[in-house]
Short mmCIF file of C-alpha atoms in Angstrom, two decimals:
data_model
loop_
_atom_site.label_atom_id
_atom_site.label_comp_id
_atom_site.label_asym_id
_atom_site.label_seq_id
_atom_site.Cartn_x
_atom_site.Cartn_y
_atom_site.Cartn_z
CA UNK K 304 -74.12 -20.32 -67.94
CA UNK K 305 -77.44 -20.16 -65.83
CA UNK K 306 -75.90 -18.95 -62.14
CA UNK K 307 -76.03 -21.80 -59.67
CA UNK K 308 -78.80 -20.02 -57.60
CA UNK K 309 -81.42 -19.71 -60.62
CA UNK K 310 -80.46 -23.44 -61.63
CA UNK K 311 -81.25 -24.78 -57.99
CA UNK K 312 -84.99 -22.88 -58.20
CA UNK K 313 -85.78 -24.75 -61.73
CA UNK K 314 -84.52 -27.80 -60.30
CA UNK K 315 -86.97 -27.36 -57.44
CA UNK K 316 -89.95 -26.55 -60.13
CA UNK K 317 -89.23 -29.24 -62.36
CA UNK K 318 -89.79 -31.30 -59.69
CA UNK K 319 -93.43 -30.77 -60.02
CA UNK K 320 -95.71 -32.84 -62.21
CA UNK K 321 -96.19 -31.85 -65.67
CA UNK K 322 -93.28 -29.12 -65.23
CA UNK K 323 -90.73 -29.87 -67.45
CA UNK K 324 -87.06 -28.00 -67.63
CA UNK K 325 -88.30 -25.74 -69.78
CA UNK K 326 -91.18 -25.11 -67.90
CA UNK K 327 -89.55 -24.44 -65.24
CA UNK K 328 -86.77 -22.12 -66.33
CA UNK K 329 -89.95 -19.68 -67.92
CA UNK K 330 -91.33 -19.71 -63.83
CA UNK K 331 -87.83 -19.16 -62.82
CA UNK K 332 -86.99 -16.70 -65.16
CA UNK K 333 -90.64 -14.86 -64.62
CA UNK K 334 -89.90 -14.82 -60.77
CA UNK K 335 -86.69 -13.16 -61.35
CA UNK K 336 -88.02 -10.64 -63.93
CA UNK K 337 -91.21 -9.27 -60.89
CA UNK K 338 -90.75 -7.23 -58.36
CA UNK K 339 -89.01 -8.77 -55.78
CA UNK K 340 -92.01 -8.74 -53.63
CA UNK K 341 -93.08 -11.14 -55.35
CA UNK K 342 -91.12 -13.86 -54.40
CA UNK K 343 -91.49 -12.77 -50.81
CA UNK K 344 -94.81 -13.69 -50.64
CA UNK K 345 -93.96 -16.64 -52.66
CA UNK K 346 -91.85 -17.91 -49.45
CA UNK K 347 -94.48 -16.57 -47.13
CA UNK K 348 -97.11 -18.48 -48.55
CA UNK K 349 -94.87 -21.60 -48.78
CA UNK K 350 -94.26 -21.39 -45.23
CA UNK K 351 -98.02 -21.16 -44.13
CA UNK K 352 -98.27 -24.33 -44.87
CA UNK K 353 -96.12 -25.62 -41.81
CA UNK K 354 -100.50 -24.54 -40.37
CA UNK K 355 -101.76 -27.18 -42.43
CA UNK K 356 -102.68 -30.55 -41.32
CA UNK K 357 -104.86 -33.63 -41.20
CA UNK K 358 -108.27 -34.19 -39.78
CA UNK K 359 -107.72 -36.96 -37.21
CA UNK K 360 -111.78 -37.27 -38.04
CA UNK K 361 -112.08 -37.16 -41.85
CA UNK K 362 -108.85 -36.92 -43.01
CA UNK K 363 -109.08 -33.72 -44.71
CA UNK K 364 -106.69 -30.99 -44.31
CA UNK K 365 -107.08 -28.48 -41.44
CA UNK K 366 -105.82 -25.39 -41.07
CA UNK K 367 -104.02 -24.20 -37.04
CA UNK K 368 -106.01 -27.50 -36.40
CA UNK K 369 -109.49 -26.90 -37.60
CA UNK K 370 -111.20 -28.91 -39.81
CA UNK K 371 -113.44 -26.78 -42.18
CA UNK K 372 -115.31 -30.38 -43.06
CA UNK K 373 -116.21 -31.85 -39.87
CA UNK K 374 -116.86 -27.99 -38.27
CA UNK K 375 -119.51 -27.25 -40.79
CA UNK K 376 -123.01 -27.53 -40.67
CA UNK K 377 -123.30 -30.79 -43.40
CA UNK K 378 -125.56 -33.37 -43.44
CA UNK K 379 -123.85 -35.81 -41.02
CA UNK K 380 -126.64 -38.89 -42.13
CA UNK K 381 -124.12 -39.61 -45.23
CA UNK K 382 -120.72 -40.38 -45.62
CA UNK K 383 -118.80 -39.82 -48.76
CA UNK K 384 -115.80 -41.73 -48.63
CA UNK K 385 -112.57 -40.42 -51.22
CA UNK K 386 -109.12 -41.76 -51.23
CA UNK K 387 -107.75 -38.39 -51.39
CA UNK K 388 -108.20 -34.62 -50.11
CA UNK K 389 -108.20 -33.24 -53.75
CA UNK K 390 -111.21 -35.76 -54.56
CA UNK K 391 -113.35 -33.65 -51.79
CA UNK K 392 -111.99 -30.99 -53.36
CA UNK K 393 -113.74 -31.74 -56.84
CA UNK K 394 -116.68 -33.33 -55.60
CA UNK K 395 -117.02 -29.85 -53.74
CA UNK K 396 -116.71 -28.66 -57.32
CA UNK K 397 -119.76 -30.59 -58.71
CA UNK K 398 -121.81 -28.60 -55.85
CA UNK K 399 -124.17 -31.86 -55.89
CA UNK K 400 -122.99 -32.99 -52.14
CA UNK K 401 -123.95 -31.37 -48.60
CA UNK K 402 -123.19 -34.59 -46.20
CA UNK K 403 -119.84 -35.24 -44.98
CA UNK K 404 -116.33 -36.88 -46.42
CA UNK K 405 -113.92 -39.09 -45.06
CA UNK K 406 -110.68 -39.31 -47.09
CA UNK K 407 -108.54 -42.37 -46.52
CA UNK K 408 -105.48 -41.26 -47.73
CA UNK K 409 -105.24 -43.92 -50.79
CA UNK K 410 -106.15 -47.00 -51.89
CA UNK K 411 -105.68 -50.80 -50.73
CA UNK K 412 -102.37 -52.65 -52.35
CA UNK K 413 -100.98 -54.89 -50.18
CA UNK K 414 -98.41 -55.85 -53.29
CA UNK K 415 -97.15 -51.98 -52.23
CA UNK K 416 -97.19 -52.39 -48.40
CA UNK K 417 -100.42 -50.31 -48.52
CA UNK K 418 -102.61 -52.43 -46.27
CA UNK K 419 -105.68 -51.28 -43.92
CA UNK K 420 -103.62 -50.01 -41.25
CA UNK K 421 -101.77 -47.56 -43.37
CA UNK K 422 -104.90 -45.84 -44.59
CA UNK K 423 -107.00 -43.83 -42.47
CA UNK K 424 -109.77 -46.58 -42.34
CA UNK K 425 -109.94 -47.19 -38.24
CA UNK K 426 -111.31 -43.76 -37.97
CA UNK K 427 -114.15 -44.82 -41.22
CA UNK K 428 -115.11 -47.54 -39.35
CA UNK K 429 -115.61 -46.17 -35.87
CA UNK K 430 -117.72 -42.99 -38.03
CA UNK K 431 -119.74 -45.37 -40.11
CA UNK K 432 -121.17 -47.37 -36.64
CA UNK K 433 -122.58 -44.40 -35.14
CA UNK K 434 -126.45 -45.12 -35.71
CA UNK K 435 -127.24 -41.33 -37.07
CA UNK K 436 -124.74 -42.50 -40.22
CA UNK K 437 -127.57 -43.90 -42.63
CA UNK K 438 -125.61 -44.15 -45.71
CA UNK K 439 -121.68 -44.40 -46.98
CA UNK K 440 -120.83 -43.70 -50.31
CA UNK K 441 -117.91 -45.82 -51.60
CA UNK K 442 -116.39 -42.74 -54.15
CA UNK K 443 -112.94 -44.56 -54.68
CA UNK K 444 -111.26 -44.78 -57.81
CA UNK K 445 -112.70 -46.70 -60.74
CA UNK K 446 -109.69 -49.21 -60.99
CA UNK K 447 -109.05 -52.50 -59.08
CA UNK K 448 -107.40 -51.20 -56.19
CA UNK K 449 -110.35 -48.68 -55.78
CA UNK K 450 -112.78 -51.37 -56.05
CA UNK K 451 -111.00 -53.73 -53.76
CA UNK K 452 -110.44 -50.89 -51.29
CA UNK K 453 -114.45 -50.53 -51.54
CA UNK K 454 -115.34 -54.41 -51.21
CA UNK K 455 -113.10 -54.76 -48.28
CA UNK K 456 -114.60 -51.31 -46.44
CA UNK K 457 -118.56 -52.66 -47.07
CA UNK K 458 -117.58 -56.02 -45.42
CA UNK K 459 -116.08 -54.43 -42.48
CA UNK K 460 -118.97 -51.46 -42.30
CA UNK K 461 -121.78 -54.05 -43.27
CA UNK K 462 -125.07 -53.64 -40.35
CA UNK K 463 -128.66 -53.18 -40.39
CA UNK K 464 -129.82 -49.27 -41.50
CA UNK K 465 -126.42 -48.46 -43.18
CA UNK K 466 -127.21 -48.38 -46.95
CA UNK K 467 -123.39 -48.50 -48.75
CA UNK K 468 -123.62 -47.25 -52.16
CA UNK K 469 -120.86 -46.99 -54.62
CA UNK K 470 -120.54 -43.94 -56.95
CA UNK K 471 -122.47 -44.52 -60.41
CA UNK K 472 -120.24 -45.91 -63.55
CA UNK K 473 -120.94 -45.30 -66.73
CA UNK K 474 -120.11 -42.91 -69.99
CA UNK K 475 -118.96 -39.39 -69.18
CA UNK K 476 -120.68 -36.09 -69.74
CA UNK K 477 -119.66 -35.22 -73.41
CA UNK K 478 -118.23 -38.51 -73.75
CA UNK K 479 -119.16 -40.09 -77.44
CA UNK K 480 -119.65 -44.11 -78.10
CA UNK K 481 -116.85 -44.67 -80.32
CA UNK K 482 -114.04 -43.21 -77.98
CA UNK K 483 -115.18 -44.78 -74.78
CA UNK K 484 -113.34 -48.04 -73.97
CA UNK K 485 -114.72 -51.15 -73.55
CA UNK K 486 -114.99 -51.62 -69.68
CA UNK K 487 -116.78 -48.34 -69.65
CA UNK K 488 -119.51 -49.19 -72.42
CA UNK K 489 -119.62 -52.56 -70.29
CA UNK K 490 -120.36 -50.70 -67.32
CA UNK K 491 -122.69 -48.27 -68.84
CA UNK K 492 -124.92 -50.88 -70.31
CA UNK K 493 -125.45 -52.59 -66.93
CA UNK K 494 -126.36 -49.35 -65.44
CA UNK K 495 -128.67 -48.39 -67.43
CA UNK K 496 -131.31 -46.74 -66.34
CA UNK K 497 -135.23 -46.19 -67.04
CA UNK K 498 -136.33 -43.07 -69.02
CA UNK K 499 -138.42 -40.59 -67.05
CA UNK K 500 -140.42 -38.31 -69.70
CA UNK D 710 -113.34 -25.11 -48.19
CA UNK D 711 -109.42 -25.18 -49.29
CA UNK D 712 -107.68 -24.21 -46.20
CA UNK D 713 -106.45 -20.14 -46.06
CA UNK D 714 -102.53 -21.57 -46.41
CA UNK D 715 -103.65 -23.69 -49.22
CA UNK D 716 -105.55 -21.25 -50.97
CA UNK D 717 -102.91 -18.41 -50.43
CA UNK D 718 -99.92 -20.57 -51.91
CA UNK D 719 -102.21 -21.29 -54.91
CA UNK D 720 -102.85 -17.49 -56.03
CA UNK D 721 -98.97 -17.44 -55.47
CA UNK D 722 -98.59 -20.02 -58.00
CA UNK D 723 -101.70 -19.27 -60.51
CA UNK D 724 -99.33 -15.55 -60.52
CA UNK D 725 -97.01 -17.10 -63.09
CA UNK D 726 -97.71 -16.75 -66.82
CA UNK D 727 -99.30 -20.03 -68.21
CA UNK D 728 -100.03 -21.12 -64.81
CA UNK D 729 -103.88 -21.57 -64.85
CA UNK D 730 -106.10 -21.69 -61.43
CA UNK D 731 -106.38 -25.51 -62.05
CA UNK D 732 -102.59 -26.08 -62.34
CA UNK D 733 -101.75 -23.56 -59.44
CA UNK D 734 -104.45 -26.29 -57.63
CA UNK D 735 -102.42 -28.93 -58.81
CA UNK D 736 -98.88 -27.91 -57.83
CA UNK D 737 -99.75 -26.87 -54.32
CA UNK D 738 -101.57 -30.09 -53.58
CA UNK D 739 -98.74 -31.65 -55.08
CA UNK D 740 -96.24 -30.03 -52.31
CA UNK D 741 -98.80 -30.93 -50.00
CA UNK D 742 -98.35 -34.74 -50.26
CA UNK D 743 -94.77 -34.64 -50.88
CA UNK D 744 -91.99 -34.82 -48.29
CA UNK D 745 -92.42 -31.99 -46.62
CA UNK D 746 -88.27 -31.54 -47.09
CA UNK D 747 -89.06 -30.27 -50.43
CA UNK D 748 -91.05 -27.09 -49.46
CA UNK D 749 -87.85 -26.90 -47.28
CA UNK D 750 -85.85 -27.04 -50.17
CA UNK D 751 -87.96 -24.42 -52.18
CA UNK D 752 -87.99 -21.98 -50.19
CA UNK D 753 -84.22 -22.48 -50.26
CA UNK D 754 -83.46 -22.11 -53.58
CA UNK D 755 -86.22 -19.35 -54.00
CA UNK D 756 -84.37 -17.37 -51.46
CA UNK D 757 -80.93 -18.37 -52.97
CA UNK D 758 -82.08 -15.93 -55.66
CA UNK D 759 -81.06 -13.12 -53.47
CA UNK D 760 -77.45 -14.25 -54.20
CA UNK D 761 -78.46 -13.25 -58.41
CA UNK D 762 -77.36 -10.01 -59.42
CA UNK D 763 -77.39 -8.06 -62.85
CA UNK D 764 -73.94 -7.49 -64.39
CA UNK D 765 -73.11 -4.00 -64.83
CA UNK D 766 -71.23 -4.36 -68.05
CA UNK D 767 -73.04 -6.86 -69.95
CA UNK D 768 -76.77 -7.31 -68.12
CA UNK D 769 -76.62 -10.90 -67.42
CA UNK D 770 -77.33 -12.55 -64.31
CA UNK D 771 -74.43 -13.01 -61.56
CA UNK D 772 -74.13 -14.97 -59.16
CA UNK D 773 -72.78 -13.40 -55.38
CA UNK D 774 -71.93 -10.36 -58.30
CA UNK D 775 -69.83 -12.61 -60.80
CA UNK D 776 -70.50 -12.58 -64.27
CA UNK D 777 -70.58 -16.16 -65.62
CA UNK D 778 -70.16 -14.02 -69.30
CA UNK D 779 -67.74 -11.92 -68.33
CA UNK D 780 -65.60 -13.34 -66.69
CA UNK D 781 -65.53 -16.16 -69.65
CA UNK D 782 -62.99 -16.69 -72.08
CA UNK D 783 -64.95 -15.74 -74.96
CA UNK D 784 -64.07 -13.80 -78.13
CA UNK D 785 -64.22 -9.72 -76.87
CA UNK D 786 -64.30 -8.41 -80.90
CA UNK D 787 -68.26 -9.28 -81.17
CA UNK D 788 -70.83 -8.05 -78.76
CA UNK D 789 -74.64 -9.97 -79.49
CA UNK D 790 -76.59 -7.34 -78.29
CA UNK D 791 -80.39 -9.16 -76.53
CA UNK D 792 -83.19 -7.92 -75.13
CA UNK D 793 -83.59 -10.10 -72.47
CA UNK D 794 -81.32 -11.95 -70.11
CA UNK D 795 -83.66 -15.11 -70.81
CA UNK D 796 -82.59 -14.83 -74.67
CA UNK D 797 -78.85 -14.95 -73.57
CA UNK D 798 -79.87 -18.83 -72.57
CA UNK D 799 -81.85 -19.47 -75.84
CA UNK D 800 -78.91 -18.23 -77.59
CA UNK D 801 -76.18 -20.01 -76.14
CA UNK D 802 -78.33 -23.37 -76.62
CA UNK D 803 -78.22 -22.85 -79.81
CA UNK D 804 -74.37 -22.97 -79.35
CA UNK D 805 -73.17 -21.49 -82.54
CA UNK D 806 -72.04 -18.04 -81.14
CA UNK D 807 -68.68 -17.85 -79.17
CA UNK D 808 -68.39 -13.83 -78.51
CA UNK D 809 -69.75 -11.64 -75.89
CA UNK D 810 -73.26 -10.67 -75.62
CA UNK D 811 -74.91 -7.49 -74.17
CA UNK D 812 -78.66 -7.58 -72.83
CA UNK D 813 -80.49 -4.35 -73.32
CA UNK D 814 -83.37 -5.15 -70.51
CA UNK D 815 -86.19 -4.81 -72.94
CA UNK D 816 -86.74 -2.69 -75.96
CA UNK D 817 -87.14 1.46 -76.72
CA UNK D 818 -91.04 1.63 -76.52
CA UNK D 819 -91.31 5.88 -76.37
CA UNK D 820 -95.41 5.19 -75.73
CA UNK D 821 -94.60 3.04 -72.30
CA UNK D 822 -92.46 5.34 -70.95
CA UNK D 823 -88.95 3.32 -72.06
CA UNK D 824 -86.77 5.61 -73.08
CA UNK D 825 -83.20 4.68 -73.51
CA UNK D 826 -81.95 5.75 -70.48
CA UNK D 827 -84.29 3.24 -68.72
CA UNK D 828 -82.36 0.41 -70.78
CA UNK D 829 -78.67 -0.64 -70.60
CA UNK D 830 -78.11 1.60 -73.64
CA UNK D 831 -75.41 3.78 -72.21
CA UNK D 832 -73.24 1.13 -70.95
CA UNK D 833 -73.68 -0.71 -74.31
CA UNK D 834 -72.42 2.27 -76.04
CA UNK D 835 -69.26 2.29 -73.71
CA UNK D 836 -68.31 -0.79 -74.79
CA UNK D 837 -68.78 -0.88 -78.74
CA UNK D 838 -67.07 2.64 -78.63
CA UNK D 839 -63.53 0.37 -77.61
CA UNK D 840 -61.34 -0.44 -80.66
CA UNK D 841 -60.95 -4.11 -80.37
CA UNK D 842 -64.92 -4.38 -80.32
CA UNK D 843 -65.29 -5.34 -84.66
CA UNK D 844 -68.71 -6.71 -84.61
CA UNK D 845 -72.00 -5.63 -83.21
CA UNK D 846 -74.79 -8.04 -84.04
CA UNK D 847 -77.88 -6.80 -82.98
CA UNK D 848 -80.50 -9.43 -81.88
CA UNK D 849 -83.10 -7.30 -79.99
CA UNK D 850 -86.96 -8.75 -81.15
CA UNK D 851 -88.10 -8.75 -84.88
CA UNK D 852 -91.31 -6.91 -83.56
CA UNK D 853 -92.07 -2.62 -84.42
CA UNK D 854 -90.03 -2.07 -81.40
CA UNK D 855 -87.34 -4.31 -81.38
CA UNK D 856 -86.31 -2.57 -84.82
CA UNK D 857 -86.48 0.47 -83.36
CA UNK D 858 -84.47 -0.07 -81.43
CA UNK D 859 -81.70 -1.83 -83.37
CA UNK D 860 -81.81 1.55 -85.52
CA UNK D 861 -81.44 3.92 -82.68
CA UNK D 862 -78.76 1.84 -81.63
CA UNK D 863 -76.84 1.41 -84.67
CA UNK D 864 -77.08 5.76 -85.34
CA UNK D 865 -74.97 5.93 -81.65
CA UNK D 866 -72.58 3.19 -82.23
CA UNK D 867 -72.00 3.69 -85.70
CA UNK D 868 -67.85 4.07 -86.51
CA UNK D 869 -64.98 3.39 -88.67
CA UNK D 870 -64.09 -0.49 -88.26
CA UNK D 871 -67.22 -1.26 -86.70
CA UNK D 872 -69.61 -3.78 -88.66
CA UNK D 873 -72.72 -3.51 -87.35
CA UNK D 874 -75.38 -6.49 -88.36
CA UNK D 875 -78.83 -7.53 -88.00
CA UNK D 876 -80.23 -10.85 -87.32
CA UNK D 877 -81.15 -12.78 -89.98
CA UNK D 878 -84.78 -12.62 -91.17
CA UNK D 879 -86.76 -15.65 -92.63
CA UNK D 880 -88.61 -18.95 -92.97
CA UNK D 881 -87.79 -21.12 -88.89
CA UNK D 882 -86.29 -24.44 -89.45
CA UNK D 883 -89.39 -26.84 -90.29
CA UNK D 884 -91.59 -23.76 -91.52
CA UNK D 885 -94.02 -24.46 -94.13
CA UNK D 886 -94.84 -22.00 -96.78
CA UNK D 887 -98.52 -21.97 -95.88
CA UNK D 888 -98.27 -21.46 -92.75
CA UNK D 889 -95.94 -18.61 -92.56
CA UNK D 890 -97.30 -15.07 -92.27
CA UNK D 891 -96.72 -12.42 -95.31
CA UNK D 892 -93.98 -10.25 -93.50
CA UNK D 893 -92.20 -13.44 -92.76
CA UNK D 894 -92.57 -14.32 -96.15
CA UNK D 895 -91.34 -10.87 -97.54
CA UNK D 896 -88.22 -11.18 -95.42
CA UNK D 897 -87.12 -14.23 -97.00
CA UNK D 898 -87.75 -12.98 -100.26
CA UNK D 899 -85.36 -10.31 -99.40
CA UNK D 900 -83.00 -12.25 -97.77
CA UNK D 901 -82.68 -14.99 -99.94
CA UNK D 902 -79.06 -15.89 -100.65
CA UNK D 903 -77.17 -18.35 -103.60
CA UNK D 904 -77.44 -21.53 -103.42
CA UNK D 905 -73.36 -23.11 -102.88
CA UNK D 906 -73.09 -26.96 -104.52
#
């Protein structure tokens, strides 16, 4: 009943996470319904990102091939290392970070294929040995991969007047006692910290 | 810090009803790490929809200007007259109506500026006026204007041999009593029928 062009656009938008069918017939159905102008810019937005690319540097995106990261006046002493460009993205969000980011482009699994050479960790490496680097933060994900990813990067980044941290664990703002799991409370309790009054 | 492209395609997205900042965020970084066939594909299908047409006879979508409804082998003595194309779909998921339908394009709303000769009244009118048309049902929403509607329409269509019907009012399937609202409540009061054992 739906005409085969409609049905091909909420094919496309299911496609997306968290869209389901229905979902995506209501976008379909809403882009139909505006003002055909509408979905021009739609396309013309879609296509702008054909400017979009990676930082050979730090791995975030760039846009006609310039970095908005590593161009900016940011504290280049520190190094906040994130496995993706949406992590830099939130961090950005926190507004609690000025120094620079790497993003590797994922985690370590060699059980997927995903070993060092897949990641963007050559260009890390080469970053984290120039002498004005004073500290990396290890920001990858809380799960094994992330930690293994972090282990193997501070043996390979290891040398005298780099401090490598690793991003604090613990309970979550707003989190309550009795709904965070075990590993967490775990973690929590050996990070716990003196009380400044 | 998001790149212009990036940022562009999300206010595209975050355009769509239900379609917060965050999850206009979330679908364009999603494209962004897919293959980058599938904005290919996208922009396809979203310009595909220049191929979608409205039916001059019934309202619905075509497709290259066929009408899927139409052109159907469907029963031509009852017309469902909709508001919307979208509630064409809903209906014919339900899949207990076999006639022809006729979408309106929205509802008589004298304050807005819709008159009925900014709807598909006249063509509507056309077609209940023919002899072999026996049933008009009209389905148009059970909102102020939606029954104002139905009544205007049923004081230009109204002939000999012509039954002209309402959609029924009520409890929804899985409604609780406490939770519906008075007017809903009122309705199925008044439309309460015999109970056949």
């Amino acid at each position: 009943l739906i005409p085969a062009a409609i049905e091909s656009l909420i094919v496309q938008f299911a496609r997306f996470p968290g869209v389901g069918r229905r979902s995506a017939e209501r976008l379909a159905f809403d882009l139909l319904a505006a003002p055909e102008s509408r979905r021009g810019e739609l396309i013309g937005a879609l296509e702008s990102l054909g400017q979009v690319g990676l930082c050979p540097t730090c791995g975030y995106f760039t846009q006609d091939g310039d970095c908005t990261l590593c161009c900016a006046e940011r504290d280049p002493s520190v190094l906040l290392v994130v496995e993706k460009t949406t992590d830099v993205v939130a961090v950005e969000k926190a507004g609690a970070y000025k120094g620079q980011y790497h993003v590797l482009g994922g985690h370590l699994s060699p059980l997927k294929g995903i070993t060092p050479d897949r990641l963007h960790i050559q260009a890390l490496l080469d970053r984290a040995s120039d002498q004005c680097v004073r500290e990396v933060i290890l920001a990858t994900s809380a799960s094994v991969e992330g930690d293994a990813t972090a282990i193997y990067l501070t043996g390979h980044m290891r040398r005298p007047g780099l401090l490598i941290s690793r991003f604090g664990r613990g309970m979550p703002v707003g989190g309550s006692l009795e709904l965070t799991d075990a590993g967490t409370l775990r973690l929590a309790l050996e990070g716990r910290r003196g009380v400044d009054l």
